[in-house]
Amino acid sequence: MAKSKYEYVRNFETSDKLLPSTWLVVRIDGQGFTKFTKLHEFKKPNDIRALNLMNQAAKTVMESMDEIVLGYGQSDEYSFVFSKDAKAYERRAGKITTLLVSRFTSAYVFYWTEFFPDTPLKVPPAFDSRVVMYPSDRILRDYLCWRQVDCHINNLYNTCFWTLVNKGRLSQKDAEKRLSGTLSKDKNELLFGEFGVNYNDELDIFKKGSVLIRNKELIDVIDPNGQVTKRTKVVVCILHCDIIKDAFWNKHPEIIRGRPTGTERRQMRKEQREIELAAEKECATETQPQ
């Protein structure tokens, strides 16, 4: 930036650097989505098109910001977890939140017609964002548990509410009264006893939300001589699974483990190359003439 006599105005800017060695979680949330979903005639209680669009927008964000280690989404919200040692934008809160939410929103608009080909976008969608620092692995996991439990509670309620409205022919006000004070057990009994709906048969994307992680896949690469070799590519995968129990975290320890050391990276590359060579050998065996 060129120096001038007006440069003193920069002294009014405040630092918004986030604490080091803490998990950073950016949560985005749809603004005015009750009206937005009604205007665009989203299906109730869940519109799979809308959830897949949210996932695509989240995937676009995660592919563009490689220090995000996990994403979790449900309804019109998404949480993105940055590793403890993330250095993105010098850990400046304003930069991280604004760039993330703007990229998410632009991707939501960009991919709209792919998921809603027969529904023109009538008003621009908007999302807000905030960033929170979590000091320990346990608190980070508790945060994600909170969001997944919230997904289950909200989805069970909404499934009952819209079943009463759509199948039970109750008004929305009467459906709300019917569900007032009910527990999860009551809602499950209502669905099955009155409408033959087994809540356990609902799609996991509705009950558990969506989990985005990075995974390694083997891909075919053709060298200049036309020889096909195997190489590893890191891709963003979308899961619909339980992240409350330990099984998920035991299966994906790299999320909590953080950035590997130089020695660990070399060992990981060695192991991955062995996997690639084994896959190449297997592929060559399969293509040999009998």
PDB file of C-alpha atoms in Angstrom:
ATOM      1  CA  MET A   1       0.000   0.000   0.000  1.00  0.00           C
ATOM      2  CA  ALA A   2       1.396   3.386  -1.022  1.00  0.00           C
ATOM      3  CA  LYS A   3       2.301   5.739   1.816  1.00  0.00           C
ATOM      4  CA  SER A   4       0.507   9.053   2.113  1.00  0.00           C
ATOM      5  CA  LYS A   5      -0.472  11.597   4.745  1.00  0.00           C
ATOM      6  CA  TYR A   6      -3.837   9.857   5.014  1.00  0.00           C
ATOM      7  CA  GLU A   7      -2.357   6.548   6.096  1.00  0.00           C
ATOM      8  CA  TYR A   8      -2.904   7.449   9.762  1.00  0.00           C
ATOM      9  CA  VAL A   9      -6.532   6.289   9.418  1.00  0.00           C
ATOM     10  CA  ARG A  10      -5.271   2.707   9.650  1.00  0.00           C
ATOM     11  CA  ASN A  11      -4.626   3.344  13.346  1.00  0.00           C
ATOM     12  CA  PHE A  12      -8.376   3.105  13.898  1.00  0.00           C
ATOM     13  CA  GLU A  13      -8.456  -0.529  12.766  1.00  0.00           C
ATOM     14  CA  THR A  14      -8.605  -3.062  15.589  1.00  0.00           C
ATOM     15  CA  SER A  15      -6.930  -6.458  15.750  1.00  0.00           C
ATOM     16  CA  ASP A  16      -9.262  -9.449  15.601  1.00  0.00           C
ATOM     17  CA  LYS A  17      -6.665 -12.227  15.707  1.00  0.00           C
ATOM     18  CA  LEU A  18      -7.972 -15.438  17.190  1.00  0.00           C
ATOM     19  CA  LEU A  19      -6.083 -17.263  19.932  1.00  0.00           C
ATOM     20  CA  PRO A  20      -3.410 -19.744  18.804  1.00  0.00           C
ATOM     21  CA  SER A  21      -3.638 -23.494  19.448  1.00  0.00           C
ATOM     22  CA  THR A  22      -7.429 -23.490  19.650  1.00  0.00           C
ATOM     23  CA  TRP A  23     -10.009 -25.168  17.458  1.00  0.00           C
ATOM     24  CA  LEU A  24     -11.770 -22.610  15.266  1.00  0.00           C
ATOM     25  CA  VAL A  25     -15.378 -23.325  14.378  1.00  0.00           C
ATOM     26  CA  VAL A  26     -17.184 -21.141  11.869  1.00  0.00           C
ATOM     27  CA  ARG A  27     -20.934 -21.664  11.844  1.00  0.00           C
ATOM     28  CA  ILE A  28     -23.047 -20.236   9.057  1.00  0.00           C
ATOM     29  CA  ASP A  29     -26.807 -19.974   9.339  1.00  0.00           C
ATOM     30  CA  GLY A  30     -29.491 -19.082   6.817  1.00  0.00           C
ATOM     31  CA  GLN A  31     -31.097 -15.673   7.319  1.00  0.00           C
ATOM     32  CA  GLY A  32     -34.859 -15.471   6.889  1.00  0.00           C
ATOM     33  CA  PHE A  33     -35.015 -19.039   5.603  1.00  0.00           C
ATOM     34  CA  THR A  34     -38.550 -19.596   6.887  1.00  0.00           C
ATOM     35  CA  LYS A  35     -39.750 -17.107   4.281  1.00  0.00           C
ATOM     36  CA  PHE A  36     -37.148 -18.249   1.742  1.00  0.00           C
ATOM     37  CA  THR A  37     -38.231 -21.907   1.911  1.00  0.00           C
ATOM     38  CA  LYS A  38     -41.904 -20.973   1.695  1.00  0.00           C
ATOM     39  CA  LEU A  39     -41.322 -18.697  -1.287  1.00  0.00           C
ATOM     40  CA  HIS A  40     -39.466 -21.461  -3.143  1.00  0.00           C
ATOM     41  CA  GLU A  41     -41.932 -24.155  -2.041  1.00  0.00           C
ATOM     42  CA  PHE A  42     -39.497 -26.429  -0.209  1.00  0.00           C
ATOM     43  CA  LYS A  43     -41.006 -29.789   0.705  1.00  0.00           C
ATOM     44  CA  LYS A  44     -41.822 -30.297   4.383  1.00  0.00           C
ATOM     45  CA  PRO A  45     -40.495 -31.545   6.730  1.00  0.00           C
ATOM     46  CA  ASN A  46     -37.357 -32.127   4.644  1.00  0.00           C
ATOM     47  CA  ASP A  47     -36.444 -31.257   1.079  1.00  0.00           C
ATOM     48  CA  ILE A  48     -33.626 -33.523  -0.070  1.00  0.00           C
ATOM     49  CA  ARG A  49     -32.826 -31.089  -2.902  1.00  0.00           C
ATOM     50  CA  ALA A  50     -32.177 -28.284  -0.445  1.00  0.00           C
ATOM     51  CA  LEU A  51     -30.008 -30.436   1.813  1.00  0.00           C
ATOM     52  CA  ASN A  52     -27.952 -31.657  -1.141  1.00  0.00           C
ATOM     53  CA  LEU A  53     -27.508 -28.058  -2.279  1.00  0.00           C
ATOM     54  CA  MET A  54     -26.257 -27.101   1.203  1.00  0.00           C
ATOM     55  CA  ASN A  55     -23.832 -30.026   1.045  1.00  0.00           C
ATOM     56  CA  GLN A  56     -22.545 -28.974  -2.369  1.00  0.00           C
ATOM     57  CA  ALA A  57     -21.962 -25.415  -1.158  1.00  0.00           C
ATOM     58  CA  ALA A  58     -20.182 -26.738   1.944  1.00  0.00           C
ATOM     59  CA  LYS A  59     -18.054 -29.058  -0.174  1.00  0.00           C
ATOM     60  CA  THR A  60     -17.041 -26.105  -2.347  1.00  0.00           C
ATOM     61  CA  VAL A  61     -15.938 -24.217   0.769  1.00  0.00           C
ATOM     62  CA  MET A  62     -13.974 -27.156   2.136  1.00  0.00           C
ATOM     63  CA  GLU A  63     -12.232 -27.765  -1.193  1.00  0.00           C
ATOM     64  CA  SER A  64     -11.066 -24.156  -1.259  1.00  0.00           C
ATOM     65  CA  MET A  65      -9.867 -23.945   2.368  1.00  0.00           C
ATOM     66  CA  ASP A  66      -7.550 -26.864   3.088  1.00  0.00           C
ATOM     67  CA  GLU A  67      -7.185 -26.175   6.820  1.00  0.00           C
ATOM     68  CA  ILE A  68     -10.816 -27.147   7.408  1.00  0.00           C
ATOM     69  CA  VAL A  69     -10.700 -30.676   8.815  1.00  0.00           C
ATOM     70  CA  LEU A  70     -14.430 -31.326   9.179  1.00  0.00           C
ATOM     71  CA  GLY A  71     -17.808 -29.882   8.270  1.00  0.00           C
ATOM     72  CA  TYR A  72     -21.178 -30.641   9.813  1.00  0.00           C
ATOM     73  CA  GLY A  73     -24.513 -29.485   8.400  1.00  0.00           C
ATOM     74  CA  GLN A  74     -28.216 -29.792   9.088  1.00  0.00           C
ATOM     75  CA  SER A  75     -31.236 -27.809   7.952  1.00  0.00           C
ATOM     76  CA  ASP A  76     -29.992 -24.331   6.902  1.00  0.00           C
ATOM     77  CA  GLU A  77     -26.794 -24.292   8.962  1.00  0.00           C
ATOM     78  CA  TYR A  78     -23.236 -25.571   8.570  1.00  0.00           C
ATOM     79  CA  SER A  79     -20.274 -25.708  10.924  1.00  0.00           C
ATOM     80  CA  PHE A  80     -16.694 -25.774   9.659  1.00  0.00           C
ATOM     81  CA  VAL A  81     -13.868 -26.906  11.937  1.00  0.00           C
ATOM     82  CA  PHE A  82     -10.384 -25.485  11.388  1.00  0.00           C
ATOM     83  CA  SER A  83      -7.446 -27.400  12.857  1.00  0.00           C
ATOM     84  CA  LYS A  84      -5.786 -26.139  16.020  1.00  0.00           C
ATOM     85  CA  ASP A  85      -2.661 -25.168  14.112  1.00  0.00           C
ATOM     86  CA  ALA A  86      -4.512 -23.469  11.250  1.00  0.00           C
ATOM     87  CA  LYS A  87      -2.816 -20.325   9.984  1.00  0.00           C
ATOM     88  CA  ALA A  88      -5.508 -19.248   7.524  1.00  0.00           C
ATOM     89  CA  TYR A  89      -5.476 -15.481   6.982  1.00  0.00           C
ATOM     90  CA  GLU A  90      -3.244 -15.112  10.061  1.00  0.00           C
ATOM     91  CA  ARG A  91      -6.222 -16.354  12.117  1.00  0.00           C
ATOM     92  CA  ARG A  92      -8.009 -13.026  11.620  1.00  0.00           C
ATOM     93  CA  ALA A  93     -11.657 -13.539  12.571  1.00  0.00           C
ATOM     94  CA  GLY A  94     -13.061 -11.027  10.103  1.00  0.00           C
ATOM     95  CA  LYS A  95     -11.186 -12.478   7.144  1.00  0.00           C
ATOM     96  CA  ILE A  96     -12.052 -16.086   7.947  1.00  0.00           C
ATOM     97  CA  THR A  97     -15.759 -15.545   8.587  1.00  0.00           C
ATOM     98  CA  THR A  98     -16.419 -13.170   5.694  1.00  0.00           C
ATOM     99  CA  LEU A  99     -14.530 -15.170   3.080  1.00  0.00           C
ATOM    100  CA  LEU A 100     -16.097 -18.430   4.209  1.00  0.00           C
ATOM    101  CA  VAL A 101     -19.693 -17.203   4.280  1.00  0.00           C
ATOM    102  CA  SER A 102     -19.342 -15.327   0.993  1.00  0.00           C
ATOM    103  CA  ARG A 103     -17.929 -18.399  -0.735  1.00  0.00           C
ATOM    104  CA  PHE A 104     -20.698 -20.563   0.724  1.00  0.00           C
ATOM    105  CA  THR A 105     -23.405 -18.130  -0.393  1.00  0.00           C
ATOM    106  CA  SER A 106     -21.993 -17.728  -3.891  1.00  0.00           C
ATOM    107  CA  ALA A 107     -21.740 -21.525  -4.258  1.00  0.00           C
ATOM    108  CA  TYR A 108     -25.357 -21.875  -3.059  1.00  0.00           C
ATOM    109  CA  VAL A 109     -26.481 -19.516  -5.819  1.00  0.00           C
ATOM    110  CA  PHE A 110     -24.093 -21.000  -8.407  1.00  0.00           C
ATOM    111  CA  TYR A 111     -25.407 -24.556  -7.934  1.00  0.00           C
ATOM    112  CA  TRP A 112     -29.071 -23.637  -7.397  1.00  0.00           C
ATOM    113  CA  THR A 113     -30.277 -24.694 -10.849  1.00  0.00           C
ATOM    114  CA  GLU A 114     -28.475 -28.043 -10.545  1.00  0.00           C
ATOM    115  CA  PHE A 115     -30.694 -28.995  -7.604  1.00  0.00           C
ATOM    116  CA  PHE A 116     -33.785 -26.884  -8.391  1.00  0.00           C
ATOM    117  CA  PRO A 117     -33.932 -26.989 -12.206  1.00  0.00           C
ATOM    118  CA  ASP A 118     -37.646 -26.122 -12.305  1.00  0.00           C
ATOM    119  CA  THR A 119     -37.633 -23.449  -9.591  1.00  0.00           C
ATOM    120  CA  PRO A 120     -36.191 -20.034 -10.467  1.00  0.00           C
ATOM    121  CA  LEU A 121     -34.323 -18.295  -7.654  1.00  0.00           C
ATOM    122  CA  LYS A 122     -36.697 -15.476  -6.719  1.00  0.00           C
ATOM    123  CA  VAL A 123     -34.705 -13.653  -4.030  1.00  0.00           C
ATOM    124  CA  PRO A 124     -30.999 -13.792  -3.129  1.00  0.00           C
ATOM    125  CA  PRO A 125     -30.276 -16.113  -0.188  1.00  0.00           C
ATOM    126  CA  ALA A 126     -28.285 -14.778   2.758  1.00  0.00           C
ATOM    127  CA  PHE A 127     -26.267 -16.451   5.504  1.00  0.00           C
ATOM    128  CA  ASP A 128     -24.669 -15.032   8.626  1.00  0.00           C
ATOM    129  CA  SER A 129     -21.485 -16.392  10.198  1.00  0.00           C
ATOM    130  CA  ARG A 130     -19.636 -16.414  13.487  1.00  0.00           C
ATOM    131  CA  VAL A 131     -16.391 -17.956  14.685  1.00  0.00           C
ATOM    132  CA  VAL A 132     -15.871 -19.538  18.100  1.00  0.00           C
ATOM    133  CA  MET A 133     -12.626 -20.789  19.649  1.00  0.00           C
ATOM    134  CA  TYR A 134     -12.654 -24.099  21.539  1.00  0.00           C
ATOM    135  CA  PRO A 135      -9.605 -24.870  23.707  1.00  0.00           C
ATOM    136  CA  SER A 136      -9.780 -28.671  23.944  1.00  0.00           C
ATOM    137  CA  ASP A 137     -10.633 -31.731  21.880  1.00  0.00           C
ATOM    138  CA  ARG A 138     -13.374 -32.713  24.328  1.00  0.00           C
ATOM    139  CA  ILE A 139     -15.126 -29.346  24.071  1.00  0.00           C
ATOM    140  CA  LEU A 140     -14.901 -29.451  20.281  1.00  0.00           C
ATOM    141  CA  ARG A 141     -16.539 -32.888  20.267  1.00  0.00           C
ATOM    142  CA  ASP A 142     -19.203 -31.660  22.691  1.00  0.00           C
ATOM    143  CA  TYR A 143     -19.959 -28.793  20.313  1.00  0.00           C
ATOM    144  CA  LEU A 144     -20.474 -31.225  17.429  1.00  0.00           C
ATOM    145  CA  CYS A 145     -22.576 -33.494  19.683  1.00  0.00           C
ATOM    146  CA  TRP A 146     -24.747 -30.478  20.496  1.00  0.00           C
ATOM    147  CA  ARG A 147     -25.373 -29.764  16.840  1.00  0.00           C
ATOM    148  CA  GLN A 148     -26.173 -33.403  15.978  1.00  0.00           C
ATOM    149  CA  VAL A 149     -28.515 -33.791  18.967  1.00  0.00           C
ATOM    150  CA  ASP A 150     -30.190 -30.561  17.849  1.00  0.00           C
ATOM    151  CA  CYS A 151     -30.616 -32.102  14.387  1.00  0.00           C
ATOM    152  CA  HIS A 152     -32.355 -35.162  15.855  1.00  0.00           C
ATOM    153  CA  ILE A 153     -34.637 -33.163  18.165  1.00  0.00           C
ATOM    154  CA  ASN A 154     -35.674 -30.723  15.451  1.00  0.00           C
ATOM    155  CA  ASN A 155     -36.194 -33.405  12.821  1.00  0.00           C
ATOM    156  CA  LEU A 156     -38.330 -35.593  15.083  1.00  0.00           C
ATOM    157  CA  TYR A 157     -40.490 -32.604  15.978  1.00  0.00           C
ATOM    158  CA  ASN A 158     -40.791 -31.428  12.376  1.00  0.00           C
ATOM    159  CA  THR A 159     -41.589 -34.949  11.141  1.00  0.00           C
ATOM    160  CA  CYS A 160     -44.434 -35.174  13.677  1.00  0.00           C
ATOM    161  CA  PHE A 161     -45.632 -31.629  13.021  1.00  0.00           C
ATOM    162  CA  TRP A 162     -45.843 -31.945   9.238  1.00  0.00           C
ATOM    163  CA  THR A 163     -47.303 -35.458   9.441  1.00  0.00           C
ATOM    164  CA  LEU A 164     -50.112 -34.042  11.582  1.00  0.00           C
ATOM    165  CA  VAL A 165     -50.618 -31.221   9.079  1.00  0.00           C
ATOM    166  CA  ASN A 166     -50.255 -33.191   5.830  1.00  0.00           C
ATOM    167  CA  LYS A 167     -51.799 -36.524   6.833  1.00  0.00           C
ATOM    168  CA  GLY A 168     -53.758 -35.672   9.954  1.00  0.00           C
ATOM    169  CA  ARG A 169     -55.327 -32.591   8.371  1.00  0.00           C
ATOM    170  CA  LEU A 170     -54.649 -30.440  11.439  1.00  0.00           C
ATOM    171  CA  SER A 171     -53.983 -26.744  11.165  1.00  0.00           C
ATOM    172  CA  GLN A 172     -50.437 -25.679  11.987  1.00  0.00           C
ATOM    173  CA  LYS A 173     -51.684 -24.080  15.196  1.00  0.00           C
ATOM    174  CA  ASP A 174     -53.500 -27.271  16.259  1.00  0.00           C
ATOM    175  CA  ALA A 175     -50.483 -29.420  15.372  1.00  0.00           C
ATOM    176  CA  GLU A 176     -48.311 -27.196  17.555  1.00  0.00           C
ATOM    177  CA  LYS A 177     -50.759 -27.599  20.445  1.00  0.00           C
ATOM    178  CA  ARG A 178     -50.885 -31.369  19.958  1.00  0.00           C
ATOM    179  CA  LEU A 179     -47.112 -31.637  20.281  1.00  0.00           C
ATOM    180  CA  SER A 180     -46.759 -29.232  23.194  1.00  0.00           C
ATOM    181  CA  GLY A 181     -45.103 -30.956  26.158  1.00  0.00           C
ATOM    182  CA  THR A 182     -44.470 -34.240  24.346  1.00  0.00           C
ATOM    183  CA  LEU A 183     -41.266 -36.241  24.759  1.00  0.00           C
ATOM    184  CA  SER A 184     -39.355 -38.191  22.101  1.00  0.00           C
ATOM    185  CA  LYS A 185     -41.133 -41.394  23.135  1.00  0.00           C
ATOM    186  CA  ASP A 186     -44.523 -39.704  22.699  1.00  0.00           C
ATOM    187  CA  LYS A 187     -43.611 -38.438  19.244  1.00  0.00           C
ATOM    188  CA  ASN A 188     -42.412 -41.865  18.100  1.00  0.00           C
ATOM    189  CA  GLU A 189     -45.633 -43.461  19.362  1.00  0.00           C
ATOM    190  CA  LEU A 190     -47.719 -40.791  17.635  1.00  0.00           C
ATOM    191  CA  LEU A 191     -45.999 -41.374  14.285  1.00  0.00           C
ATOM    192  CA  PHE A 192     -46.239 -45.145  14.397  1.00  0.00           C
ATOM    193  CA  GLY A 193     -49.549 -45.549  16.232  1.00  0.00           C
ATOM    194  CA  GLU A 194     -51.557 -43.042  14.212  1.00  0.00           C
ATOM    195  CA  PHE A 195     -49.816 -42.940  10.861  1.00  0.00           C
ATOM    196  CA  GLY A 196     -47.780 -46.153  10.611  1.00  0.00           C
ATOM    197  CA  VAL A 197     -44.545 -44.177  10.298  1.00  0.00           C
ATOM    198  CA  ASN A 198     -41.434 -45.748  11.831  1.00  0.00           C
ATOM    199  CA  TYR A 199     -39.097 -42.850  12.565  1.00  0.00           C
ATOM    200  CA  ASN A 200     -36.099 -45.199  12.428  1.00  0.00           C
ATOM    201  CA  ASP A 201     -36.797 -45.699   8.729  1.00  0.00           C
ATOM    202  CA  GLU A 202     -36.261 -42.012   7.980  1.00  0.00           C
ATOM    203  CA  LEU A 203     -33.143 -41.211   5.927  1.00  0.00           C
ATOM    204  CA  ASP A 204     -29.968 -40.683   7.954  1.00  0.00           C
ATOM    205  CA  ILE A 205     -29.387 -37.343   6.237  1.00  0.00           C
ATOM    206  CA  PHE A 206     -32.597 -36.160   7.938  1.00  0.00           C
ATOM    207  CA  LYS A 207     -31.925 -37.714  11.348  1.00  0.00           C
ATOM    208  CA  LYS A 208     -28.161 -37.244  11.635  1.00  0.00           C
ATOM    209  CA  GLY A 209     -27.274 -34.441   9.248  1.00  0.00           C
ATOM    210  CA  SER A 210     -24.240 -34.406   6.955  1.00  0.00           C
ATOM    211  CA  VAL A 211     -20.573 -34.838   7.864  1.00  0.00           C
ATOM    212  CA  LEU A 212     -17.822 -33.682   5.515  1.00  0.00           C
ATOM    213  CA  ILE A 213     -14.331 -35.138   5.885  1.00  0.00           C
ATOM    214  CA  ARG A 214     -11.265 -35.540   3.713  1.00  0.00           C
ATOM    215  CA  ASN A 215     -10.499 -39.001   2.422  1.00  0.00           C
ATOM    216  CA  LYS A 216      -7.891 -40.541   0.153  1.00  0.00           C
ATOM    217  CA  GLU A 217      -8.867 -42.205  -3.089  1.00  0.00           C
ATOM    218  CA  LEU A 218      -6.812 -44.017  -5.687  1.00  0.00           C
ATOM    219  CA  ILE A 219      -7.138 -42.573  -9.181  1.00  0.00           C
ATOM    220  CA  ASP A 220      -5.731 -43.547 -12.571  1.00  0.00           C
ATOM    221  CA  VAL A 221      -3.021 -41.289 -13.968  1.00  0.00           C
ATOM    222  CA  ILE A 222      -1.691 -41.717 -17.510  1.00  0.00           C
ATOM    223  CA  ASP A 223       1.989 -40.853 -17.934  1.00  0.00           C
ATOM    224  CA  PRO A 224       3.504 -39.458 -21.196  1.00  0.00           C
ATOM    225  CA  ASN A 225       4.160 -43.030 -22.390  1.00  0.00           C
ATOM    226  CA  GLY A 226       0.522 -43.972 -22.038  1.00  0.00           C
ATOM    227  CA  GLN A 227       1.210 -46.102 -18.979  1.00  0.00           C
ATOM    228  CA  VAL A 228      -1.550 -46.106 -16.356  1.00  0.00           C
ATOM    229  CA  THR A 229      -0.323 -45.617 -12.811  1.00  0.00           C
ATOM    230  CA  LYS A 230      -2.128 -45.244  -9.515  1.00  0.00           C
ATOM    231  CA  ARG A 231      -1.917 -42.058  -7.486  1.00  0.00           C
ATOM    232  CA  THR A 232      -3.604 -40.883  -4.323  1.00  0.00           C
ATOM    233  CA  LYS A 233      -5.960 -37.946  -4.364  1.00  0.00           C
ATOM    234  CA  VAL A 234      -7.504 -36.307  -1.314  1.00  0.00           C
ATOM    235  CA  VAL A 235     -11.227 -35.723  -1.825  1.00  0.00           C
ATOM    236  CA  VAL A 236     -14.021 -34.306   0.308  1.00  0.00           C
ATOM    237  CA  CYS A 237     -16.538 -37.020   1.211  1.00  0.00           C
ATOM    238  CA  ILE A 238     -20.079 -36.562   2.501  1.00  0.00           C
ATOM    239  CA  LEU A 239     -21.243 -38.956   5.223  1.00  0.00           C
ATOM    240  CA  HIS A 240     -24.468 -39.282   7.197  1.00  0.00           C
ATOM    241  CA  CYS A 241     -23.324 -40.925  10.394  1.00  0.00           C
ATOM    242  CA  ASP A 242     -23.156 -40.724  14.169  1.00  0.00           C
ATOM    243  CA  ILE A 243     -20.432 -38.347  15.372  1.00  0.00           C
ATOM    244  CA  ILE A 244     -21.414 -38.536  19.041  1.00  0.00           C
ATOM    245  CA  LYS A 245     -20.042 -42.003  19.796  1.00  0.00           C
ATOM    246  CA  ASP A 246     -16.324 -42.832  19.758  1.00  0.00           C
ATOM    247  CA  ALA A 247     -16.559 -45.131  16.714  1.00  0.00           C
ATOM    248  CA  PHE A 248     -16.421 -42.239  14.231  1.00  0.00           C
ATOM    249  CA  TRP A 249     -13.417 -40.621  15.912  1.00  0.00           C
ATOM    250  CA  ASN A 250     -11.581 -43.925  16.246  1.00  0.00           C
ATOM    251  CA  LYS A 251     -12.062 -44.506  12.528  1.00  0.00           C
ATOM    252  CA  HIS A 252     -10.838 -41.011  11.611  1.00  0.00           C
ATOM    253  CA  PRO A 253      -8.109 -40.143  14.156  1.00  0.00           C
ATOM    254  CA  GLU A 254      -6.461 -37.737  11.714  1.00  0.00           C
ATOM    255  CA  ILE A 255      -9.187 -35.152  12.394  1.00  0.00           C
ATOM    256  CA  ILE A 256      -8.128 -34.632  16.008  1.00  0.00           C
ATOM    257  CA  ARG A 257      -4.479 -35.574  15.555  1.00  0.00           C
ATOM    258  CA  GLY A 258      -3.671 -32.429  13.628  1.00  0.00           C
ATOM    259  CA  ARG A 259      -0.886 -31.747  11.165  1.00  0.00           C
ATOM    260  CA  PRO A 260       1.673 -34.594  11.043  1.00  0.00           C
ATOM    261  CA  THR A 261       5.361 -33.979  11.632  1.00  0.00           C
ATOM    262  CA  GLY A 262       7.891 -34.241   8.828  1.00  0.00           C
ATOM    263  CA  THR A 263       8.804 -37.787   9.870  1.00  0.00           C
ATOM    264  CA  GLU A 264       5.142 -38.795  10.046  1.00  0.00           C
ATOM    265  CA  ARG A 265       4.471 -37.294   6.607  1.00  0.00           C
ATOM    266  CA  ARG A 266       7.364 -39.236   5.078  1.00  0.00           C
ATOM    267  CA  GLN A 267       6.106 -42.465   6.649  1.00  0.00           C
ATOM    268  CA  MET A 268       2.554 -41.777   5.447  1.00  0.00           C
ATOM    269  CA  ARG A 269       3.799 -41.108   1.909  1.00  0.00           C
ATOM    270  CA  LYS A 270       5.789 -44.344   1.990  1.00  0.00           C
ATOM    271  CA  GLU A 271       2.772 -46.349   3.135  1.00  0.00           C
ATOM    272  CA  GLN A 272       0.525 -44.682   0.572  1.00  0.00           C
ATOM    273  CA  ARG A 273       2.987 -45.400  -2.231  1.00  0.00           C
ATOM    274  CA  GLU A 274       2.981 -49.062  -1.228  1.00  0.00           C
ATOM    275  CA  ILE A 275      -0.809 -49.048  -1.536  1.00  0.00           C
ATOM    276  CA  GLU A 276      -0.554 -47.410  -4.977  1.00  0.00           C
ATOM    277  CA  LEU A 277       1.988 -49.957  -6.217  1.00  0.00           C
ATOM    278  CA  ALA A 278      -0.142 -52.836  -4.927  1.00  0.00           C
ATOM    279  CA  ALA A 279      -3.161 -51.404  -6.768  1.00  0.00           C
ATOM    280  CA  GLU A 280      -1.105 -51.030  -9.974  1.00  0.00           C
ATOM    281  CA  LYS A 281       0.026 -54.658  -9.706  1.00  0.00           C
ATOM    282  CA  GLU A 282      -3.526 -55.853  -9.174  1.00  0.00           C
ATOM    283  CA  CYS A 283      -4.747 -53.786 -12.100  1.00  0.00           C
ATOM    284  CA  ALA A 284      -2.016 -55.158 -14.385  1.00  0.00           C
ATOM    285  CA  THR A 285      -2.919 -58.723 -13.394  1.00  0.00           C
ATOM    286  CA  GLU A 286      -6.594 -58.155 -14.199  1.00  0.00           C
ATOM    287  CA  THR A 287      -5.824 -56.721 -17.654  1.00  0.00           C
ATOM    288  CA  GLN A 288      -3.474 -59.523 -18.729  1.00  0.00           C
ATOM    289  CA  PRO A 289      -4.896 -61.743 -21.518  1.00  0.00           C
ATOM    290  CA  GLN A 290      -6.142 -65.114 -20.311  1.00  0.00           C
TER     291      GLN A 290
END
